[in-house]
Short mmCIF file of C-alpha atoms in Angstrom, two decimals:
data_model
loop_
_atom_site.label_atom_id
_atom_site.label_comp_id
_atom_site.label_asym_id
_atom_site.label_seq_id
_atom_site.Cartn_x
_atom_site.Cartn_y
_atom_site.Cartn_z
CA MET A 3 81.89 1.78 59.91
CA GLY A 4 79.45 4.49 60.82
CA SER A 5 81.61 5.71 63.69
CA LEU A 6 84.66 5.99 61.42
CA GLU A 7 82.79 8.06 58.91
CA ARG A 8 81.52 10.35 61.63
CA SER A 9 84.97 10.85 63.05
CA LYS A 10 86.36 11.63 59.59
CA ARG A 11 83.66 14.23 59.04
CA LYS A 12 84.42 15.87 62.39
CA VAL A 13 88.11 15.98 61.51
CA GLN A 14 87.32 17.57 58.12
CA LEU A 15 85.07 20.16 59.75
CA TRP A 16 87.78 21.00 62.25
CA LYS A 17 90.31 21.32 59.41
CA LYS A 18 87.99 23.67 57.47
CA ALA A 19 87.40 25.75 60.60
CA ILE A 20 91.12 26.01 61.31
CA VAL A 21 91.81 26.96 57.67
CA HIS A 22 89.11 29.63 57.72
CA PHE A 23 90.34 30.94 61.06
CA GLY A 24 93.92 31.06 59.74
CA LEU A 25 92.90 32.89 56.58
CA CYS A 26 90.92 35.44 58.55
CA PHE A 27 93.78 35.91 60.98
CA VAL A 28 96.29 36.45 58.17
CA MET A 29 94.00 38.91 56.36
CA GLY A 30 93.37 40.84 59.53
CA PHE A 31 97.08 40.91 60.39
CA PHE A 32 98.16 42.35 57.01
CA THR A 33 95.18 44.70 56.86
CA GLY A 34 96.48 46.41 59.95
CA PHE A 35 99.65 47.49 58.08
CA ALA A 36 97.69 48.91 55.12
CA PRO A 37 96.99 52.77 55.08
CA GLY A 38 93.46 53.37 56.23
CA GLY A 39 92.85 56.91 54.79
CA LYS A 40 91.59 55.57 51.50
CA ALA A 41 90.60 52.03 52.52
CA SER A 42 88.09 50.53 50.16
CA ILE A 43 86.78 47.93 52.61
CA PHE A 44 84.30 50.40 54.06
CA PRO A 45 80.90 51.01 52.53
CA SER A 46 80.41 54.08 50.44
CA HIS A 47 77.91 55.61 52.83
CA VAL A 48 80.52 55.62 55.62
CA VAL A 49 83.05 57.55 53.53
CA ALA A 50 80.46 60.05 52.38
CA SER A 51 79.29 60.72 55.91
CA ASN A 52 82.80 61.90 56.82
CA LYS A 53 82.08 65.36 55.35
CA SER A 54 78.73 66.04 56.91
CA GLN A 55 78.38 63.98 60.08
CA PRO A 56 80.05 64.75 63.40
CA VAL A 57 83.14 62.92 64.58
CA GLU A 58 81.17 60.95 67.24
CA MET A 59 78.94 59.36 64.61
CA LEU A 60 82.05 58.43 62.64
CA HIS A 61 83.44 56.54 65.63
CA GLN A 62 80.27 54.49 65.93
CA GLN A 63 80.21 53.57 62.25
CA VAL A 64 83.85 52.51 62.22
CA ALA A 65 83.44 50.41 65.36
CA SER A 66 80.54 48.46 63.77
CA ILE A 67 82.68 47.35 60.80
CA PRO A 68 84.55 44.02 61.20
CA HIS A 69 88.34 44.13 61.42
CA ALA A 70 88.30 47.92 61.78
CA SER A 71 89.97 48.04 65.17
CA ASN A 72 93.40 48.52 63.55
CA VAL A 73 92.40 51.13 60.98
CA ASN A 74 90.02 53.37 62.88
CA ARG A 75 92.89 55.37 64.40
CA SER A 76 94.39 56.30 61.04
CA LEU A 77 90.96 57.13 59.66
CA ILE A 78 90.13 59.37 62.59
CA ALA A 79 93.54 61.05 62.39
CA GLU A 80 93.10 61.92 58.72
CA SER A 81 89.47 62.93 58.93
CA PRO A 82 89.30 66.74 59.00
CA VAL A 83 87.54 68.33 61.95
CA PRO A 84 85.08 70.95 60.71
CA THR A 85 85.92 74.43 62.01
CA PRO A 86 83.14 76.98 62.40
CA SER A 87 83.38 79.85 59.92
CA ILE A 88 83.75 83.32 61.49
CA SER A 89 81.05 85.61 60.21
CA LYS A 90 81.03 89.38 60.41
CA GLU A 91 78.31 89.19 63.03
CA SER A 92 80.52 87.11 65.37
CA GLU A 93 83.60 89.34 65.00
CA PRO A 94 84.69 91.33 68.05
CA ALA A 95 83.31 94.79 68.37
CA LYS A 96 86.73 96.35 68.26
CA PHE A 97 87.28 95.19 64.68
CA LEU A 98 83.95 96.66 63.65
CA GLU A 99 84.81 99.94 65.32
CA LYS A 100 88.12 100.15 63.45
CA GLU A 101 86.38 99.62 60.12
CA GLU A 102 83.80 102.31 60.85
CA GLU A 103 86.29 104.97 61.96
CA PRO A 104 87.03 107.36 59.07
CA GLU A 105 90.65 108.04 58.29
CA PRO A 106 91.79 111.55 59.26
CA LYS A 107 92.29 113.84 56.30
CA LEU A 108 95.34 116.07 56.26
CA LEU A 109 94.36 119.47 54.99
CA PRO A 110 97.13 121.44 53.26
CA ARG A 111 98.17 124.73 54.85
CA ARG A 112 97.64 127.94 52.97
CA LEU A 113 100.61 129.93 51.81
CA ALA A 114 101.44 132.78 54.18
CA ILE A 115 102.82 135.75 52.23
CA ILE A 116 104.73 138.08 54.57
CA VAL A 117 105.61 141.51 53.13
CA THR A 118 108.31 143.55 54.88
CA PRO A 119 109.44 146.97 53.59
CA ILE A 120 112.77 148.35 54.79
CA SER A 121 113.31 152.08 55.16
CA THR A 122 116.68 153.45 54.16
CA GLU A 123 116.49 155.87 57.12
CA ASP A 124 116.42 153.07 59.71
CA PRO A 125 119.91 152.64 61.22
CA TYR A 126 118.90 149.36 62.91
CA GLN A 127 117.42 147.62 59.91
CA GLY A 128 119.96 144.80 60.13
CA VAL A 129 119.23 144.12 63.80
CA PHE A 130 115.46 144.17 63.39
CA LEU A 131 115.63 142.15 60.18
CA ARG A 132 117.56 139.35 61.94
CA ARG A 133 115.12 139.37 64.84
CA LEU A 134 112.11 139.13 62.52
CA ALA A 135 113.83 136.39 60.50
CA ASN A 136 114.33 134.33 63.67
CA THR A 137 110.59 134.58 64.31
CA ILE A 138 109.55 133.67 60.76
CA LYS A 139 111.90 130.65 60.79
CA LEU A 140 109.68 129.12 63.51
CA VAL A 141 106.52 129.36 61.37
CA PRO A 142 105.54 126.07 59.67
CA PRO A 143 105.73 126.13 55.84
CA PRO A 144 104.54 127.07 53.30
CA LEU A 145 105.64 130.66 53.75
CA LEU A 146 107.01 133.28 51.36
CA TRP A 147 108.82 136.32 52.71
CA ILE A 148 108.86 139.31 50.35
CA VAL A 149 111.40 141.91 51.47
CA VAL A 150 111.39 145.26 49.63
CA GLU A 151 114.46 147.45 50.08
CA GLY A 152 115.43 150.88 48.86
CA GLN A 153 118.44 151.22 46.63
CA SER A 154 121.60 150.95 48.69
CA ASP A 155 125.31 150.31 48.29
CA SER A 156 125.31 147.82 51.18
CA ASP A 157 124.75 144.08 50.70
CA GLU A 158 123.75 143.56 54.34
CA VAL A 159 120.11 142.72 53.60
CA SER A 160 121.02 140.21 50.90
CA GLU A 161 123.52 138.46 53.16
CA ILE A 162 121.00 138.22 56.01
CA LEU A 163 118.29 136.77 53.78
CA ARG A 164 120.60 134.17 52.27
CA LYS A 165 121.50 132.82 55.71
CA THR A 166 117.94 132.57 57.05
CA GLY A 167 116.91 129.39 55.22
CA ILE A 168 113.50 130.97 54.52
CA MET A 169 111.89 131.02 51.08
CA TYR A 170 112.12 134.71 50.18
CA ARG A 171 112.09 137.22 47.35
CA HIS A 172 114.24 140.32 47.60
CA LEU A 173 112.97 143.34 45.68
CA VAL A 174 114.87 146.62 45.33
CA ILE A 175 113.32 149.92 44.28
CA LYS A 176 115.20 152.66 42.44
CA GLU A 177 113.06 155.66 43.44
CA ASN A 178 114.30 158.14 46.04
CA PHE A 179 111.99 159.51 48.75
CA THR A 180 112.34 162.18 51.38
CA ASP A 181 109.28 161.04 53.33
CA PRO A 182 109.87 157.65 55.05
CA GLU A 183 106.14 156.82 55.18
CA ALA A 184 105.73 157.51 51.46
CA GLU A 185 108.72 155.27 50.78
CA LEU A 186 107.21 152.39 52.84
CA ASP A 187 103.84 152.70 51.06
CA HIS A 188 105.59 152.61 47.68
CA GLN A 189 107.52 149.50 48.72
CA ARG A 190 104.29 147.77 49.80
CA ASN A 191 102.71 148.59 46.45
CA VAL A 192 105.74 147.13 44.68
CA ALA A 193 105.30 143.92 46.65
CA LEU A 194 101.58 143.76 45.80
CA ARG A 195 102.31 144.25 42.11
CA HIS A 196 104.79 141.38 42.32
CA ILE A 197 102.09 139.18 43.91
CA GLU A 198 99.60 140.24 41.25
CA GLN A 199 101.89 139.65 38.29
CA HIS A 200 102.96 136.19 39.48
CA ARG A 201 99.46 135.26 40.73
CA LEU A 202 100.74 134.14 44.12
CA SER A 203 97.86 132.53 46.00
CA GLY A 204 97.90 132.92 49.77
CA ILE A 205 97.13 135.20 52.70
CA VAL A 206 99.02 138.51 52.67
CA HIS A 207 100.26 140.18 55.85
CA PHE A 208 102.41 143.32 56.17
CA ALA A 209 105.03 142.67 58.84
CA GLY A 210 107.05 145.68 59.89
CA LEU A 211 110.56 145.29 61.24
CA SER A 212 109.40 146.47 64.66
CA ASN A 213 106.62 143.86 64.99
CA VAL A 214 106.70 141.23 67.74
CA TYR A 215 104.53 138.11 67.30
CA ASP A 216 102.89 135.32 69.16
CA LEU A 217 103.60 132.26 66.97
CA GLY A 218 99.93 131.25 67.15
CA PHE A 219 99.18 134.37 65.12
CA PHE A 220 100.37 132.75 61.89
CA ASP A 221 98.08 129.75 62.41
CA GLU A 222 95.15 132.12 62.76
CA LEU A 223 96.32 134.10 59.73
CA ARG A 224 95.99 131.04 57.49
CA GLN A 225 92.32 130.68 58.53
CA ILE A 226 91.32 133.94 56.76
CA GLU A 227 88.96 133.40 53.84
CA VAL A 228 88.74 136.92 52.40
CA PHE A 229 89.60 139.69 54.89
CA GLY A 230 90.77 139.40 58.47
CA THR A 231 91.62 141.91 61.16
CA TRP A 232 93.01 141.84 64.70
CA PRO A 233 94.05 144.27 67.44
CA VAL A 234 97.62 145.51 67.66
CA ALA A 235 99.33 146.73 70.83
CA LEU A 236 101.52 149.79 70.26
CA LEU A 237 104.47 150.08 72.66
CA SER A 238 106.15 153.49 72.74
CA ALA A 239 109.70 153.87 73.91
CA ASN A 240 109.18 157.21 75.68
CA LYS A 241 105.74 156.51 77.17
CA ASN A 242 104.74 154.22 80.01
CA LYS A 243 101.52 153.09 78.37
CA VAL A 244 100.21 150.74 75.71
CA THR A 245 97.87 151.87 72.93
CA ILE A 246 95.50 149.38 71.33
CA GLU A 247 94.63 149.75 67.65
CA GLY A 248 92.25 147.56 65.71
CA PRO A 249 88.78 146.04 65.90
CA VAL A 250 86.36 145.42 68.74
CA CYS A 251 84.71 142.05 68.15
CA ASP A 252 81.86 139.89 69.30
CA SER A 253 83.31 136.44 68.60
CA SER A 254 84.54 136.90 65.00
CA GLN A 255 82.14 139.72 64.08
CA VAL A 256 83.60 143.22 64.04
CA ILE A 257 81.30 145.56 65.99
CA GLY A 258 83.63 148.56 66.53
CA TRP A 259 87.14 149.94 66.44
CA HIS A 260 89.81 151.18 68.84
CA LEU A 261 90.40 154.66 67.44
CA LYS A 262 93.01 157.34 67.89
CA LYS A 263 92.39 160.98 67.04
CA MET A 264 91.04 161.33 63.52
CA ASN A 265 92.09 164.21 61.29
CA ASN A 266 88.60 164.67 59.92
CA GLU A 267 85.77 164.32 62.44
CA THR A 268 83.19 163.96 59.67
CA ASP A 269 84.97 160.90 58.28
CA LYS A 270 83.10 157.88 59.67
CA ARG A 271 85.47 155.37 58.14
CA PRO A 272 87.92 154.23 60.82
CA PRO A 273 91.65 154.21 60.08
CA ILE A 274 93.07 150.70 59.87
CA HIS A 275 96.75 150.12 60.52
CA ILE A 276 98.71 148.32 57.84
CA SER A 277 99.79 145.54 60.24
CA SER A 278 96.33 144.97 61.73
CA PHE A 279 94.69 143.27 58.74
CA GLY A 280 95.34 140.51 56.21
CA PHE A 281 93.62 139.46 53.01
CA ASN A 282 93.39 136.79 50.37
CA SER A 283 95.83 137.61 47.57
CA SER A 284 93.31 136.61 44.89
CA ILE A 285 91.65 140.01 45.19
CA LEU A 286 94.69 141.43 43.40
CA TRP A 287 94.48 139.26 40.26
CA ASP A 288 90.81 138.20 40.10
CA PRO A 289 88.91 141.41 39.14
CA GLU A 290 85.67 139.67 38.13
CA ARG A 291 85.32 137.99 41.51
CA TRP A 292 86.03 141.09 43.58
CA GLY A 293 84.55 143.80 41.37
CA ARG A 294 87.90 145.40 40.66
CA PRO A 295 88.29 147.47 37.45
CA SER A 296 89.68 145.47 34.56
CA SER A 297 92.42 148.03 33.89
CA VAL A 298 95.33 146.91 36.06
CA GLN A 299 97.44 149.99 35.38
CA GLN A 300 94.86 152.34 36.91
CA THR A 301 94.68 150.56 40.26
CA SER A 302 98.02 148.83 40.73
CA GLN A 303 99.79 152.14 41.46
CA ASN A 304 98.03 152.29 44.84
CA SER A 305 97.00 148.76 45.69
CA ILE A 306 97.30 149.47 49.42
CA LYS A 307 94.52 152.05 49.26
CA PHE A 308 92.32 149.72 47.24
CA VAL A 309 92.76 146.83 49.69
CA LYS A 310 91.98 149.02 52.70
CA GLN A 311 88.83 150.36 51.06
CA ALA A 312 87.70 146.88 50.03
CA ALA A 313 88.28 145.53 53.55
CA LEU A 314 86.26 148.31 55.22
CA GLU A 315 83.45 148.42 52.67
CA ASP A 316 82.74 144.69 52.63
CA GLU A 317 81.96 144.20 56.33
CA THR A 318 80.38 140.79 55.78
CA GLU A 319 83.72 139.39 54.63
CA LEU A 320 85.78 141.09 57.34
CA LYS A 321 86.34 138.64 60.20
CA GLY A 322 88.13 139.18 63.47
CA ILE A 323 90.85 136.75 64.51
CA PRO A 324 91.20 134.73 66.61
CA PRO A 325 87.52 133.93 65.97
CA GLU A 326 86.91 132.78 69.56
CA ASP A 327 88.42 135.86 71.19
CA CYS A 328 89.21 138.73 68.85
CA SER A 329 90.35 140.90 71.77
CA LYS A 330 93.39 138.65 72.34
CA ILE A 331 96.61 140.49 71.55
CA MET A 332 98.91 138.40 69.35
CA LEU A 333 100.94 141.21 67.74
CA TRP A 334 102.91 144.03 69.34
CA ARG A 335 104.46 146.96 67.48
CA LEU A 336 107.48 148.77 68.91
CA ASN A 337 107.53 152.50 68.23
CA ILE A 338 111.14 153.68 68.44
CA PRO A 339 111.75 157.14 67.00
CA VAL A 340 114.79 157.17 64.74
CA SER A 341 115.92 160.63 65.79
CA LYS A 342 116.09 159.67 69.47
CA SER A 343 117.45 156.19 68.99
CA PRO A 344 120.81 155.36 70.60
CA SER A 345 123.75 155.03 68.25
CA TYR A 346 126.44 152.42 68.75
CA HIS A 347 129.58 152.20 66.67
CA LEU A 348 132.22 149.50 66.76
CA SER A 349 135.83 150.35 66.04
CA THR A 350 137.48 148.19 63.39
CA THR A 351 140.81 148.40 65.19
CA GLY A 352 139.42 146.94 68.39
CA SER A 353 139.75 150.15 70.45
CA THR A 354 136.66 151.80 71.88
CA ASP A 355 135.83 155.44 71.66
CA ALA A 356 133.64 156.64 74.52
CA SER A 357 132.49 159.67 72.59
CA ARG A 358 131.06 157.39 69.87
CA ARG A 359 129.08 155.23 72.31
CA LYS A 360 127.00 157.95 73.94
CA ILE A 361 123.32 157.23 74.42
#
């Protein structure tokens, strides 16, 4: 009897072991199909360590948990790998250099105000006006061309100006003059009164029809603060020589003048040619700043004389241009006498007359 009971107990133990083994096998089998990202079979301290501990430590903790061989892959796949944050200290030097470089500032150009009087006695005014217009067209804006003409029945000047594409103002005077130089001075004064009345702010330059320019001249002209001066080369048609008029400079400081014969030897003030200086237009309409009399009518009749006197008296404000080398010639003036100029005439019928084409 005792052997039967023992054998029954062994059979029952084996049955319990097989049942337990089967239950564990079934649970493990179905657990492998369950998503492991949010599995609750792991202790809380393992899940919490996922945020702070390295990935190697996470492998060890998962391997020590029973029945985790099928879920550790999904857990590792979903666990985020910490990426090191990039600080400003670890950034490449090139990014730091780009941040430190200041952005270039574009400074606006000053308005260049070019004044050109036209004499009614000049038979080639149309030719010279077109040549000067072709030069001014190459100057970067802003630029205002003020052309002052004597009263005439011809519309040639107006037609030329309309076709240039330049911003211009065409002024016509009604007075008659027998002296060409007096007429040109009056025309310049008319242009200055126009600048004064409309408070045009810029750098004024008197450009004669016979002037020839280096284009860099206009860039230097815009650098004038108050008064500026430069040498001018005078080319005569009947003489094989060049005459220099204008300042002698040490850098931008005027230390002397190239002089021609002076009418009055006792006059120490050097003559300054109208095309060899430029000035800030504010001296015409800002009397308190420049010490000009408050009565405009007393001084506006001869603004040219006032500007010349102000430029020569205030030597501290008179600067030579270009500032690096004031002796550089950037403006040439052609001296062609009107009385000895050749005359060409074109026949409207197409035939040529040799007697009308003599030089």
